[in-house]
mmCIF file of C-alpha atoms and ligand atoms in Angstrom:
data_model
loop_
_atom_site.group_PDB
_atom_site.id
_atom_site.type_symbol
_atom_site.label_atom_id
_atom_site.label_comp_id
_atom_site.label_asym_id
_atom_site.label_seq_id
_atom_site.Cartn_x
_atom_site.Cartn_y
_atom_site.Cartn_z
ATOM 1 C CA MET Z 1 -30.491 102.939 -155.570
ATOM 2 C CA SER Z 2 -32.229 105.712 -153.961
ATOM 3 C CA PHE Z 3 -35.682 105.728 -151.388
ATOM 4 C CA ALA Z 4 -36.883 107.965 -149.828
ATOM 5 C CA PRO Z 5 -36.001 109.136 -146.293
ATOM 6 C CA LEU Z 6 -36.420 106.864 -143.493
ATOM 7 C CA ALA Z 7 -39.742 108.122 -141.061
ATOM 8 C CA ASN Z 8 -39.289 105.756 -138.614
ATOM 9 C CA ASP Z 9 -36.135 105.118 -137.333
ATOM 10 C CA THR Z 10 -37.344 102.461 -133.731
ATOM 11 C CA PHE Z 11 -36.263 99.939 -135.217
ATOM 12 C CA LEU Z 12 -32.983 100.693 -136.421
ATOM 13 C CA ARG Z 13 -32.150 102.676 -133.540
ATOM 14 C CA ALA Z 14 -32.983 99.690 -131.444
ATOM 15 C CA CYS Z 15 -31.233 96.858 -133.256
ATOM 16 C CA LEU Z 16 -27.755 99.141 -133.206
ATOM 17 C CA ARG Z 17 -28.731 99.584 -128.704
ATOM 18 C CA GLN Z 18 -29.449 103.007 -129.366
ATOM 19 C CA ALA Z 19 -32.360 105.120 -127.374
ATOM 20 C CA THR Z 20 -36.014 105.079 -128.533
ATOM 21 C CA PRO Z 21 -38.950 107.456 -127.448
ATOM 22 C CA TYR Z 22 -41.245 103.160 -127.348
ATOM 23 C CA THR Z 23 -40.368 99.661 -127.616
ATOM 24 C CA PRO Z 24 -39.756 98.913 -131.686
ATOM 25 C CA LEU Z 25 -42.237 95.828 -132.819
ATOM 26 C CA TRP Z 26 -42.749 93.545 -134.997
ATOM 27 C CA LEU Z 27 -43.931 90.414 -135.586
ATOM 28 C CA MET Z 28 -42.701 87.052 -137.273
ATOM 29 C CA ARG Z 29 -44.829 85.935 -140.234
ATOM 30 C CA GLN Z 30 -46.656 89.384 -139.882
ATOM 31 C CA ALA Z 31 -47.559 89.359 -143.869
ATOM 32 C CA GLY Z 32 -50.381 85.796 -143.491
ATOM 33 C CA ARG Z 33 -53.164 83.033 -143.447
ATOM 34 C CA TYR Z 34 -54.368 85.309 -140.273
ATOM 35 C CA LEU Z 35 -55.450 87.992 -142.851
ATOM 36 C CA PRO Z 36 -58.119 88.027 -144.508
ATOM 37 C CA GLU Z 37 -56.373 89.785 -147.482
ATOM 38 C CA TYR Z 38 -53.162 88.050 -147.733
ATOM 39 C CA LYS Z 39 -55.612 84.396 -148.570
ATOM 40 C CA ALA Z 40 -57.743 86.957 -150.378
ATOM 41 C CA THR Z 41 -54.211 87.715 -152.915
ATOM 42 C CA ARG Z 42 -52.635 84.477 -152.026
ATOM 43 C CA SER Z 43 -56.283 82.859 -154.065
ATOM 44 C CA ARG Z 44 -55.486 85.291 -157.319
ATOM 45 C CA ALA Z 45 -52.038 84.037 -157.662
ATOM 46 C CA GLY Z 46 -52.730 80.984 -157.217
ATOM 47 C CA SER Z 47 -50.348 79.600 -154.826
ATOM 48 C CA PHE Z 48 -47.634 80.279 -152.684
ATOM 49 C CA MET Z 49 -44.990 80.544 -155.305
ATOM 50 C CA GLY Z 50 -47.384 82.052 -157.304
ATOM 51 C CA LEU Z 51 -47.052 85.332 -154.295
ATOM 52 C CA ALA Z 52 -43.445 84.777 -153.741
ATOM 53 C CA THR Z 53 -42.472 84.790 -157.417
ATOM 54 C CA ASN Z 54 -44.532 87.849 -158.478
ATOM 55 C CA VAL Z 55 -43.087 91.682 -157.083
ATOM 56 C CA ASP Z 56 -46.170 92.891 -157.300
ATOM 57 C CA TYR Z 57 -48.065 90.599 -155.142
ATOM 58 C CA ALA Z 58 -45.420 89.928 -152.810
ATOM 59 C CA THR Z 59 -44.703 93.759 -151.904
ATOM 60 C CA GLU Z 60 -48.971 93.580 -152.044
ATOM 61 C CA VAL Z 61 -48.697 91.238 -149.280
ATOM 62 C CA THR Z 62 -45.230 93.170 -147.589
ATOM 63 C CA LEU Z 63 -47.257 96.087 -146.757
ATOM 64 C CA GLN Z 64 -50.728 94.262 -146.058
ATOM 65 C CA PRO Z 65 -49.905 94.237 -142.277
ATOM 66 C CA LEU Z 66 -49.091 97.916 -142.366
ATOM 67 C CA GLU Z 67 -51.222 99.309 -143.370
ATOM 68 C CA ARG Z 68 -53.599 97.964 -140.431
ATOM 69 C CA PHE Z 69 -51.096 97.987 -138.220
ATOM 70 C CA PRO Z 70 -48.595 100.459 -136.915
ATOM 71 C CA LEU Z 71 -45.481 98.064 -136.676
ATOM 72 C CA ASP Z 72 -42.322 99.072 -137.265
ATOM 73 C CA ALA Z 73 -40.718 97.298 -139.943
ATOM 74 C CA ALA Z 74 -41.694 95.463 -142.735
ATOM 75 C CA ILE Z 75 -40.190 91.923 -143.545
ATOM 76 C CA LEU Z 76 -39.882 91.443 -146.736
ATOM 77 C CA PHE Z 77 -42.144 88.600 -148.333
ATOM 78 C CA SER Z 78 -40.606 85.302 -149.215
ATOM 79 C CA ASP Z 79 -39.429 82.010 -147.622
ATOM 80 C CA ILE Z 80 -36.101 80.061 -146.231
ATOM 81 C CA LEU Z 81 -37.152 77.903 -148.713
ATOM 82 C CA THR Z 82 -36.623 79.752 -151.809
ATOM 83 C CA VAL Z 83 -31.830 78.832 -151.695
ATOM 84 C CA PRO Z 84 -33.183 74.649 -151.845
ATOM 85 C CA ASP Z 85 -35.799 75.425 -154.573
ATOM 86 C CA ALA Z 86 -32.794 77.247 -156.505
ATOM 87 C CA MET Z 87 -30.304 74.517 -155.792
ATOM 88 C CA GLY Z 88 -32.470 72.591 -157.788
ATOM 89 C CA LEU Z 89 -34.404 70.308 -154.864
ATOM 90 C CA GLY Z 90 -38.116 71.614 -156.158
ATOM 91 C CA LEU Z 91 -40.133 73.308 -153.745
ATOM 92 C CA SER Z 92 -43.994 73.616 -153.492
ATOM 93 C CA PHE Z 93 -46.613 74.323 -151.040
ATOM 94 C CA ALA Z 94 -50.242 72.529 -150.834
ATOM 95 C CA GLU Z 95 -52.982 74.677 -150.413
ATOM 96 C CA GLY Z 96 -53.564 74.441 -146.124
ATOM 97 C CA GLU Z 97 -50.181 72.217 -145.624
ATOM 98 C CA GLY Z 98 -46.433 73.451 -144.531
ATOM 99 C CA PRO Z 99 -43.515 73.119 -147.916
ATOM 100 C CA LYS Z 100 -42.491 69.752 -150.296
ATOM 101 C CA LEU Z 101 -39.500 69.784 -151.948
ATOM 102 C CA ALA Z 102 -39.258 67.160 -154.941
ATOM 103 C CA ARG Z 103 -36.061 65.853 -154.257
ATOM 104 C CA PRO Z 104 -34.037 66.029 -151.416
ATOM 105 C CA LEU Z 105 -30.661 64.825 -149.934
ATOM 106 C CA ARG Z 106 -31.460 61.469 -149.458
ATOM 107 C CA ASP Z 107 -27.686 59.554 -150.459
ATOM 108 C CA GLU Z 108 -24.591 60.934 -151.110
ATOM 109 C CA ALA Z 109 -24.537 61.551 -154.787
ATOM 110 C CA ALA Z 110 -27.452 63.448 -153.666
ATOM 111 C CA VAL Z 111 -25.066 65.449 -150.921
ATOM 112 C CA ALA Z 112 -21.936 64.952 -153.325
ATOM 113 C CA ARG Z 113 -23.884 66.916 -156.365
ATOM 114 C CA LEU Z 114 -25.049 70.083 -154.192
ATOM 115 C CA ALA Z 115 -23.549 73.196 -155.403
ATOM 116 C CA VAL Z 116 -24.183 76.905 -154.611
ATOM 117 C CA PRO Z 117 -27.106 78.152 -156.197
ATOM 118 C CA ASP Z 118 -26.537 80.770 -159.299
ATOM 119 C CA LEU Z 119 -28.018 83.600 -157.529
ATOM 120 C CA GLU Z 120 -30.276 84.952 -160.387
ATOM 121 C CA GLN Z 121 -32.024 82.311 -160.025
ATOM 122 C CA LEU Z 122 -33.518 84.089 -156.630
ATOM 123 C CA ARG Z 123 -33.839 87.565 -159.006
ATOM 124 C CA TYR Z 124 -37.346 87.335 -158.120
ATOM 125 C CA VAL Z 125 -36.510 87.589 -154.343
ATOM 126 C CA PHE Z 126 -34.260 90.738 -155.507
ATOM 127 C CA ASP Z 127 -36.285 92.510 -157.721
ATOM 128 C CA ALA Z 128 -39.247 92.393 -154.916
ATOM 129 C CA VAL Z 129 -37.120 93.738 -151.772
ATOM 130 C CA THR Z 130 -36.496 97.165 -154.155
ATOM 131 C CA SER Z 131 -40.161 96.786 -154.986
ATOM 132 C CA ILE Z 132 -41.803 96.758 -150.928
ATOM 133 C CA ARG Z 133 -38.351 99.703 -150.728
ATOM 134 C CA HIS Z 134 -40.193 101.610 -153.058
ATOM 135 C CA ALA Z 135 -43.442 100.983 -152.437
ATOM 136 C CA LEU Z 136 -42.260 101.619 -148.300
ATOM 137 C CA LYS Z 137 -41.837 105.218 -149.201
ATOM 138 C CA GLY Z 138 -40.138 104.949 -146.548
ATOM 139 C CA ARG Z 139 -42.785 104.810 -143.616
ATOM 140 C CA VAL Z 140 -40.518 101.795 -141.686
ATOM 141 C CA PRO Z 141 -37.390 99.993 -142.701
ATOM 142 C CA LEU Z 142 -36.858 97.052 -144.432
ATOM 143 C CA ILE Z 143 -36.026 93.442 -143.332
ATOM 144 C CA GLY Z 144 -34.881 91.171 -145.256
ATOM 145 C CA PHE Z 145 -33.603 87.074 -143.877
ATOM 146 C CA SER Z 146 -32.893 83.739 -144.855
ATOM 147 C CA GLY Z 147 -32.887 80.904 -143.239
ATOM 148 C CA SER Z 148 -29.970 79.290 -141.353
ATOM 149 C CA PRO Z 149 -28.061 76.721 -142.835
ATOM 150 C CA TRP Z 150 -28.766 74.092 -140.451
ATOM 151 C CA THR Z 151 -32.548 74.989 -140.613
ATOM 152 C CA LEU Z 152 -32.468 74.762 -144.329
ATOM 153 C CA ALA Z 153 -30.699 71.704 -143.906
ATOM 154 C CA CYS Z 154 -33.286 70.172 -142.331
ATOM 155 C CA TYR Z 155 -35.770 70.757 -145.075
ATOM 156 C CA MET Z 156 -33.532 69.707 -147.143
ATOM 157 C CA VAL Z 157 -32.670 66.212 -145.991
ATOM 158 C CA GLU Z 158 -35.934 65.658 -144.425
ATOM 159 C CA GLY Z 159 -37.998 67.373 -147.840
ATOM 160 C CA SER Z 160 -40.293 69.011 -145.789
ATOM 161 C CA GLY Z 161 -41.510 69.993 -142.352
ATOM 162 C CA SER Z 162 -40.846 66.825 -139.386
ATOM 163 C CA LYS Z 163 -43.191 65.147 -137.629
ATOM 164 C CA ASP Z 164 -40.338 62.857 -135.791
ATOM 165 C CA ASP Z 165 -38.377 64.925 -134.674
ATOM 166 C CA TRP Z 166 -36.168 65.541 -137.585
ATOM 167 C CA ARG Z 167 -35.040 61.545 -137.840
ATOM 168 C CA GLY Z 168 -33.633 62.080 -141.121
ATOM 169 C CA VAL Z 169 -31.618 64.908 -140.740
ATOM 170 C CA LYS Z 170 -30.484 63.256 -137.412
ATOM 171 C CA SER Z 171 -29.878 59.863 -138.535
ATOM 172 C CA MET Z 172 -27.450 61.568 -141.331
ATOM 173 C CA LEU Z 173 -26.019 64.255 -138.619
ATOM 174 C CA TYR Z 174 -25.147 61.098 -136.170
ATOM 175 C CA SER Z 175 -23.655 58.300 -139.187
ATOM 176 C CA ARG Z 176 -22.583 60.791 -141.533
ATOM 177 C CA PRO Z 177 -21.216 63.985 -140.083
ATOM 178 C CA ASP Z 178 -18.867 64.353 -143.094
ATOM 179 C CA LEU Z 179 -21.878 64.639 -145.208
ATOM 180 C CA MET Z 180 -23.855 67.055 -143.103
ATOM 181 C CA HIS Z 181 -20.928 69.159 -142.447
ATOM 182 C CA ARG Z 182 -21.233 69.352 -147.018
ATOM 183 C CA ILE Z 183 -24.550 70.589 -145.873
ATOM 184 C CA LEU Z 184 -23.599 72.965 -144.189
ATOM 185 C CA ALA Z 185 -20.740 74.140 -145.975
ATOM 186 C CA VAL Z 186 -22.507 74.718 -149.708
ATOM 187 C CA ASN Z 187 -25.463 76.400 -147.422
ATOM 188 C CA ALA Z 188 -23.586 78.981 -145.249
ATOM 189 C CA GLU Z 189 -22.161 80.316 -148.647
ATOM 190 C CA ALA Z 190 -25.723 80.408 -151.046
ATOM 191 C CA VAL Z 191 -27.255 81.595 -147.116
ATOM 192 C CA ILE Z 192 -24.393 84.850 -147.826
ATOM 193 C CA GLY Z 193 -24.536 85.273 -151.367
ATOM 194 C CA TYR Z 194 -28.322 85.674 -150.976
ATOM 195 C CA LEU Z 195 -28.466 88.075 -147.966
ATOM 196 C CA ASN Z 196 -25.565 90.056 -149.675
ATOM 197 C CA ALA Z 197 -27.298 90.645 -152.781
ATOM 198 C CA GLN Z 198 -30.306 91.340 -150.602
ATOM 199 C CA ILE Z 199 -28.465 94.390 -148.723
ATOM 200 C CA GLU Z 200 -28.323 95.785 -152.016
ATOM 201 C CA ALA Z 201 -31.454 95.298 -153.154
ATOM 202 C CA GLY Z 202 -32.482 97.374 -151.083
ATOM 203 C CA ALA Z 203 -32.445 95.365 -147.199
ATOM 204 C CA GLN Z 204 -31.826 97.903 -144.249
ATOM 205 C CA ALA Z 205 -31.352 94.968 -142.056
ATOM 206 C CA VAL Z 206 -31.075 91.302 -142.688
ATOM 207 C CA MET Z 207 -31.969 87.788 -140.122
ATOM 208 C CA VAL Z 208 -31.662 84.812 -140.334
ATOM 209 C CA PHE Z 209 -34.550 82.436 -138.602
ATOM 210 C CA ASP Z 210 -32.524 79.315 -137.554
ATOM 211 C CA SER Z 211 -35.705 77.480 -136.121
ATOM 212 C CA TRP Z 212 -34.298 73.740 -135.513
ATOM 213 C CA GLY Z 213 -31.321 74.838 -134.181
ATOM 214 C CA GLY Z 214 -33.243 73.980 -130.408
ATOM 215 C CA ALA Z 215 -34.052 70.823 -132.215
ATOM 216 C CA LEU Z 216 -30.006 69.975 -131.448
ATOM 217 C CA ALA Z 217 -27.850 68.410 -128.400
ATOM 218 C CA ASP Z 218 -26.419 70.486 -126.681
ATOM 219 C CA GLY Z 219 -22.907 69.840 -128.992
ATOM 220 C CA ALA Z 220 -24.576 69.276 -131.817
ATOM 221 C CA PHE Z 221 -26.140 72.677 -131.704
ATOM 222 C CA GLN Z 222 -23.051 74.763 -131.327
ATOM 223 C CA GLU Z 223 -21.378 72.061 -134.760
ATOM 224 C CA PHE Z 224 -23.640 72.330 -136.850
ATOM 225 C CA SER Z 225 -25.997 75.010 -136.681
ATOM 226 C CA LEU Z 226 -23.697 78.042 -134.398
ATOM 227 C CA ALA Z 227 -20.805 77.111 -136.117
ATOM 228 C CA TYR Z 228 -22.636 77.453 -139.943
ATOM 229 C CA THR Z 229 -24.410 80.710 -137.621
ATOM 230 C CA GLU Z 230 -21.209 82.749 -137.455
ATOM 231 C CA ARG Z 231 -19.369 81.808 -140.457
ATOM 232 C CA VAL Z 232 -22.538 83.478 -142.421
ATOM 233 C CA LEU Z 233 -21.845 86.365 -140.325
ATOM 234 C CA ALA Z 234 -19.060 86.897 -141.130
ATOM 235 C CA GLY Z 235 -19.218 86.718 -145.188
ATOM 236 C CA LEU Z 236 -22.316 89.729 -144.546
ATOM 237 C CA LYS Z 237 -21.565 93.464 -145.381
ATOM 238 C CA ARG Z 238 -21.755 95.503 -142.545
ATOM 239 C CA SER Z 239 -23.189 98.827 -144.105
ATOM 240 C CA HIS Z 240 -24.499 99.733 -147.476
ATOM 241 C CA GLU Z 241 -24.355 103.286 -149.107
ATOM 242 C CA GLY Z 242 -22.869 104.684 -145.720
ATOM 243 C CA GLN Z 243 -26.104 103.099 -143.652
ATOM 244 C CA VAL Z 244 -25.435 100.337 -140.675
ATOM 245 C CA ILE Z 245 -26.718 97.120 -142.427
ATOM 246 C CA PRO Z 246 -27.727 95.113 -138.369
ATOM 247 C CA ARG Z 247 -27.730 91.113 -137.940
ATOM 248 C CA LEU Z 248 -30.822 89.946 -136.016
ATOM 249 C CA VAL Z 249 -30.361 85.611 -135.428
ATOM 250 C CA PHE Z 250 -33.128 84.239 -133.833
ATOM 251 C CA THR Z 251 -32.787 80.299 -132.727
ATOM 252 C CA LYS Z 252 -35.892 78.769 -131.628
ATOM 253 C CA GLY Z 253 -34.937 77.008 -128.649
ATOM 254 C CA GLY Z 254 -31.787 78.656 -127.503
ATOM 255 C CA GLY Z 255 -32.107 79.837 -124.739
ATOM 256 C CA LEU Z 256 -29.933 77.549 -122.957
ATOM 257 C CA TRP Z 257 -27.400 78.456 -125.168
ATOM 258 C CA LEU Z 258 -27.463 82.316 -124.600
ATOM 259 C CA GLU Z 259 -24.144 83.074 -123.069
ATOM 260 C CA GLN Z 260 -22.339 81.570 -125.630
ATOM 261 C CA MET Z 261 -24.551 83.318 -128.572
ATOM 262 C CA GLY Z 262 -23.224 87.027 -126.813
ATOM 263 C CA ALA Z 263 -20.400 86.501 -128.305
ATOM 264 C CA LEU Z 264 -21.644 85.989 -132.202
ATOM 265 C CA ASP Z 265 -20.821 88.758 -134.656
ATOM 266 C CA CYS Z 266 -24.422 90.568 -135.178
ATOM 267 C CA GLU Z 267 -26.280 93.384 -133.585
ATOM 268 C CA VAL Z 268 -29.202 91.849 -132.038
ATOM 269 C CA LEU Z 269 -30.490 88.502 -131.152
ATOM 270 C CA GLY Z 270 -33.837 86.992 -131.055
ATOM 271 C CA VAL Z 271 -35.557 84.672 -128.388
ATOM 272 C CA ASP Z 272 -38.947 82.695 -127.296
ATOM 273 C CA TRP Z 273 -41.071 82.858 -125.093
ATOM 274 C CA THR Z 274 -39.200 80.464 -122.895
ATOM 275 C CA VAL Z 275 -37.013 82.271 -121.741
ATOM 276 C CA ASN Z 276 -36.843 85.245 -119.486
ATOM 277 C CA LEU Z 277 -35.727 88.231 -120.893
ATOM 278 C CA GLY Z 278 -34.279 90.165 -117.487
ATOM 279 C CA ARG Z 279 -32.505 87.243 -116.878
ATOM 280 C CA ALA Z 280 -31.388 87.011 -121.092
ATOM 281 C CA ARG Z 281 -30.540 91.203 -120.444
ATOM 282 C CA ALA Z 282 -28.105 90.264 -117.739
ATOM 283 C CA LEU Z 283 -26.628 87.900 -119.612
ATOM 284 C CA VAL Z 284 -25.872 88.867 -123.282
ATOM 285 C CA GLY Z 285 -27.728 92.593 -123.415
ATOM 286 C CA GLY Z 286 -24.593 94.160 -122.915
ATOM 287 C CA ALA Z 287 -23.179 93.505 -126.193
ATOM 288 C CA LYS Z 288 -26.612 92.678 -127.846
ATOM 289 C CA ALA Z 289 -30.095 94.184 -128.886
ATOM 290 C CA LEU Z 290 -33.137 91.258 -127.368
ATOM 291 C CA GLN Z 291 -35.550 90.366 -129.623
ATOM 292 C CA GLY Z 292 -38.675 88.993 -128.672
ATOM 293 C CA ASN Z 293 -40.371 86.973 -126.615
ATOM 294 C CA LEU Z 294 -44.913 87.062 -126.810
ATOM 295 C CA ASP Z 295 -45.554 83.204 -126.906
ATOM 296 C CA PRO Z 296 -47.805 83.501 -129.081
ATOM 297 C CA ALA Z 297 -50.728 82.159 -128.745
ATOM 298 C CA ALA Z 298 -51.376 84.687 -126.227
ATOM 299 C CA LEU Z 299 -53.007 86.206 -128.493
ATOM 300 C CA PHE Z 300 -55.625 83.723 -128.594
ATOM 301 C CA ALA Z 301 -56.976 85.595 -125.746
ATOM 302 C CA PRO Z 302 -58.887 88.482 -125.641
ATOM 303 C CA PRO Z 303 -57.867 92.023 -125.422
ATOM 304 C CA ALA Z 304 -56.943 92.964 -122.482
ATOM 305 C CA GLN Z 305 -55.602 89.827 -121.654
ATOM 306 C CA VAL Z 306 -53.843 90.426 -124.434
ATOM 307 C CA ALA Z 307 -52.709 93.645 -122.953
ATOM 308 C CA GLN Z 308 -51.342 91.629 -120.062
ATOM 309 C CA GLN Z 309 -49.958 89.719 -121.383
ATOM 310 C CA ALA Z 310 -47.442 92.699 -123.068
ATOM 311 C CA ARG Z 311 -47.155 94.369 -120.281
ATOM 312 C CA ARG Z 312 -45.483 91.542 -118.967
ATOM 313 C CA VAL Z 313 -42.820 90.399 -121.602
ATOM 314 C CA LEU Z 314 -41.638 94.704 -121.108
ATOM 315 C CA GLU Z 315 -41.288 94.650 -117.924
ATOM 316 C CA ALA Z 316 -39.760 91.488 -117.848
ATOM 317 C CA PHE Z 317 -37.115 93.458 -120.181
ATOM 318 C CA GLY Z 318 -37.528 96.248 -117.212
ATOM 319 C CA THR Z 319 -36.423 99.610 -118.946
ATOM 320 C CA PRO Z 320 -34.359 100.486 -121.360
ATOM 321 C CA HIS Z 321 -31.553 102.447 -122.312
ATOM 322 C CA THR Z 322 -32.347 106.285 -122.440
ATOM 323 C CA GLY Z 323 -29.298 107.926 -122.781
ATOM 324 C CA PRO Z 324 -26.901 109.012 -125.228
ATOM 325 C CA GLY Z 325 -24.384 106.091 -126.632
ATOM 326 C CA ALA Z 326 -25.643 102.410 -126.502
ATOM 327 C CA GLY Z 327 -26.942 100.641 -123.860
ATOM 328 C CA PRO Z 328 -29.655 97.241 -123.389
ATOM 329 C CA THR Z 329 -32.832 98.170 -126.247
ATOM 330 C CA HIS Z 330 -35.353 95.797 -126.809
ATOM 331 C CA ILE Z 331 -37.590 95.288 -129.332
ATOM 332 C CA PHE Z 332 -40.663 93.391 -128.838
ATOM 333 C CA ASN Z 333 -42.106 90.455 -131.328
ATOM 334 C CA LEU Z 334 -43.340 86.945 -130.657
ATOM 335 C CA GLY Z 335 -41.668 83.971 -129.638
ATOM 336 C CA HIS Z 336 -42.409 82.606 -133.082
ATOM 337 C CA GLY Z 337 -44.212 83.362 -135.698
ATOM 338 C CA ILE Z 338 -48.269 84.537 -135.890
ATOM 339 C CA SER Z 339 -50.575 81.932 -135.878
ATOM 340 C CA GLN Z 340 -53.166 82.135 -138.536
ATOM 341 C CA PHE Z 341 -55.860 81.253 -136.534
ATOM 342 C CA THR Z 342 -54.975 84.313 -134.527
ATOM 343 C CA PRO Z 343 -58.120 87.393 -134.508
ATOM 344 C CA PRO Z 344 -56.773 90.350 -136.530
ATOM 345 C CA GLU Z 345 -58.541 92.787 -134.045
ATOM 346 C CA HIS Z 346 -55.860 91.243 -131.431
ATOM 347 C CA VAL Z 347 -52.929 92.255 -132.701
ATOM 348 C CA ALA Z 348 -54.649 95.969 -132.689
ATOM 349 C CA ALA Z 349 -54.575 95.738 -128.953
ATOM 350 C CA LEU Z 350 -50.920 93.967 -128.689
ATOM 351 C CA VAL Z 351 -49.454 97.091 -131.304
ATOM 352 C CA GLU Z 352 -51.468 99.125 -129.041
ATOM 353 C CA ALA Z 353 -50.451 98.171 -125.697
ATOM 354 C CA VAL Z 354 -46.427 97.426 -126.371
ATOM 355 C CA HIS Z 355 -46.955 100.853 -128.223
ATOM 356 C CA THR Z 356 -48.509 102.546 -125.261
ATOM 357 C CA HIS Z 357 -46.509 100.915 -122.584
ATOM 358 C CA SER Z 358 -43.387 100.865 -123.323
ATOM 359 C CA ARG Z 359 -43.965 104.631 -123.882
ATOM 360 C CA ALA Z 360 -44.528 105.351 -120.021
ATOM 361 C CA MET Z 361 -41.770 102.999 -118.941
ATOM 362 C CA ARG Z 362 -39.423 105.566 -119.892
ATOM 363 C CA PRO Z 363 -38.481 109.056 -119.604
ATOM 364 C CA GLN Z 364 -39.327 110.984 -122.981
ATOM 365 C CA VAL Z 365 -35.813 110.898 -125.642
ATOM 366 C CA SER Z 366 -35.502 112.421 -129.157
ATOM 367 C CA GLY Z 367 -35.742 110.097 -131.988
ATOM 368 C CA LYS Z 368 -38.262 110.106 -135.358
ATOM 369 C CA ALA Z 369 -41.116 108.499 -134.749
HETATM 370 O O1 1CP S 1 -50.180 80.782 -147.723
HETATM 371 C C1 1CP S 1 -49.769 79.587 -147.423
HETATM 372 O O2 1CP S 1 -49.731 78.989 -147.976
HETATM 373 C C2 1CP S 1 -48.468 80.024 -146.542
HETATM 374 C C3 1CP S 1 -48.296 79.934 -144.685
HETATM 375 C C4 1CP S 1 -47.071 80.054 -144.880
HETATM 376 C C5 1CP S 1 -46.020 81.835 -144.905
HETATM 377 C C6 1CP S 1 -47.394 83.239 -144.557
HETATM 378 C C7 1CP S 1 -45.250 80.028 -145.702
HETATM 379 C C8 1CP S 1 -45.111 78.606 -145.265
HETATM 380 N N1 1CP S 1 -44.093 81.088 -145.346
HETATM 381 C C9 1CP S 1 -44.886 82.201 -145.228
HETATM 382 C C10 1CP S 1 -43.484 83.321 -145.651
HETATM 383 C C11 1CP S 1 -42.786 84.067 -144.678
HETATM 384 N N2 1CP S 1 -41.768 82.470 -144.184
HETATM 385 C C12 1CP S 1 -42.210 84.424 -143.852
HETATM 386 C C13 1CP S 1 -42.788 85.693 -144.456
HETATM 387 C C14 1CP S 1 -42.428 87.026 -143.534
HETATM 388 C C15 1CP S 1 -43.119 87.631 -142.287
HETATM 389 O O3 1CP S 1 -42.651 87.585 -141.180
HETATM 390 O O4 1CP S 1 -44.734 88.267 -142.580
HETATM 391 C C16 1CP S 1 -40.430 83.960 -143.611
HETATM 392 C C17 1CP S 1 -40.252 85.555 -142.744
HETATM 393 C C18 1CP S 1 -40.310 82.892 -143.465
HETATM 394 C C19 1CP S 1 -39.745 81.784 -142.925
HETATM 395 C C20 1CP S 1 -39.886 80.244 -142.587
HETATM 396 N N3 1CP S 1 -40.507 79.695 -143.480
HETATM 397 C C21 1CP S 1 -39.251 79.407 -141.099
HETATM 398 C C22 1CP S 1 -38.687 80.019 -140.225
HETATM 399 C C23 1CP S 1 -39.194 81.359 -139.292
HETATM 400 C C24 1CP S 1 -40.445 80.491 -138.638
HETATM 401 O O5 1CP S 1 -41.653 79.890 -138.650
HETATM 402 O O6 1CP S 1 -39.382 79.297 -137.753
HETATM 403 C C25 1CP S 1 -39.108 78.623 -141.627
HETATM 404 C C26 1CP S 1 -39.297 77.670 -140.958
HETATM 405 C C27 1CP S 1 -40.260 78.432 -143.205
HETATM 406 C C28 1CP S 1 -40.835 76.742 -143.795
HETATM 407 C C29 1CP S 1 -42.051 77.281 -143.371
HETATM 408 N N4 1CP S 1 -42.274 77.661 -144.982
HETATM 409 C C30 1CP S 1 -44.166 77.566 -145.449
HETATM 410 C C31 1CP S 1 -44.622 76.824 -144.059
HETATM 411 C C32 1CP S 1 -45.980 76.335 -143.444
HETATM 412 C C33 1CP S 1 -43.295 76.555 -143.230
HETATM 413 C C34 1CP S 1 -42.664 75.270 -141.147
HETATM 414 C C35 1CP S 1 -42.906 74.017 -142.221
HETATM 415 C C36 1CP S 1 -42.981 73.597 -141.189
HETATM 416 O O7 1CP S 1 -41.929 73.316 -140.681
HETATM 417 O O8 1CP S 1 -44.168 72.919 -139.960
#
């Protein structure tokens, strides 16, 4: 497959712990309901799945935040729950509500029937990746993604998000760990196939969202989340058509386990806002790039305060590596997804503050931007 050469490679360089002239940034859930143009396209599509399964709509909404803000990466517009849907669990999204699975895994028979999906069922995702790569024309790199085996299992057992601390999935974990391990093994294999197919379709980096790893007890996290993230990482393609494909892992609430996560075979660790980036750098910055970690709620404050909070995050990390070779680098992001109530002008102030202040923090270095 041939695509335009990359004009802005700051995100990929920072993933590989190489110097960049400023700190690259993108935002988790950067395409979404805080943008009026997203809401307009969603209503034309009729539903979330109408958007995600239509290549033209998925391409359009992926590019929307980039038309407004000079972000340094694009992320595929899709959802982590496309995988359980392809496994036959029946996904839908009601307007204004979270995801629902019609056939959650409620008993041993359902778990026994669970199988790795035929990737043809997810062809619409891979087609969207290729279409987005063409539409980007090399402006910025495209990130593909998946849920972690554990985070997918949370939704697959509960059937939706949780209002009671994941009671269903944790009941299964403690009473039938054998069933839990079977789900996780199937998920790990599915995620490997899903992410490798995104890489083949044109994804230039891949991110594993372990959004609910932090809900687990110490010990359970290592056994039911981290071990299966490791299994996924071991199965991923390292490069494609001569380009290294960086692998990013984000565990919300994973700050306490950073040292252990530092041993993962990936390039970037994402952290939420409870983590001090300077401390994280001291713990794992010798081996991993770090991504994060502004509290998404900081974006509710007026632009001057947003800029001030952005500077605090940049300064907590400190001056990144600026010389040749590899060293500690930072990719600016939020500590979790952007809220639908965020005023878009505040995002503009954030992007401007991160680019300007991070340039001022380092001596100028070369690199395409
Ligand atoms: O229009 C709407 O109804 C949608 C709101 C929405 C959007 C914009 C959902 C429902 N998913 C998405 C897109 C999405 N989901 C992206 C797109 C790309 C981008 O970042 O711009 C990504 C990366 C996701 C990933 C995702 N979905 C995660 C992992 C990241 C995270 O935020 O922790 C999770 C947990 C989901 C499940 C999900 N999908 C949607 C909602 C509201 C939820 C959370 C449900 C819950 O547990 O409360």
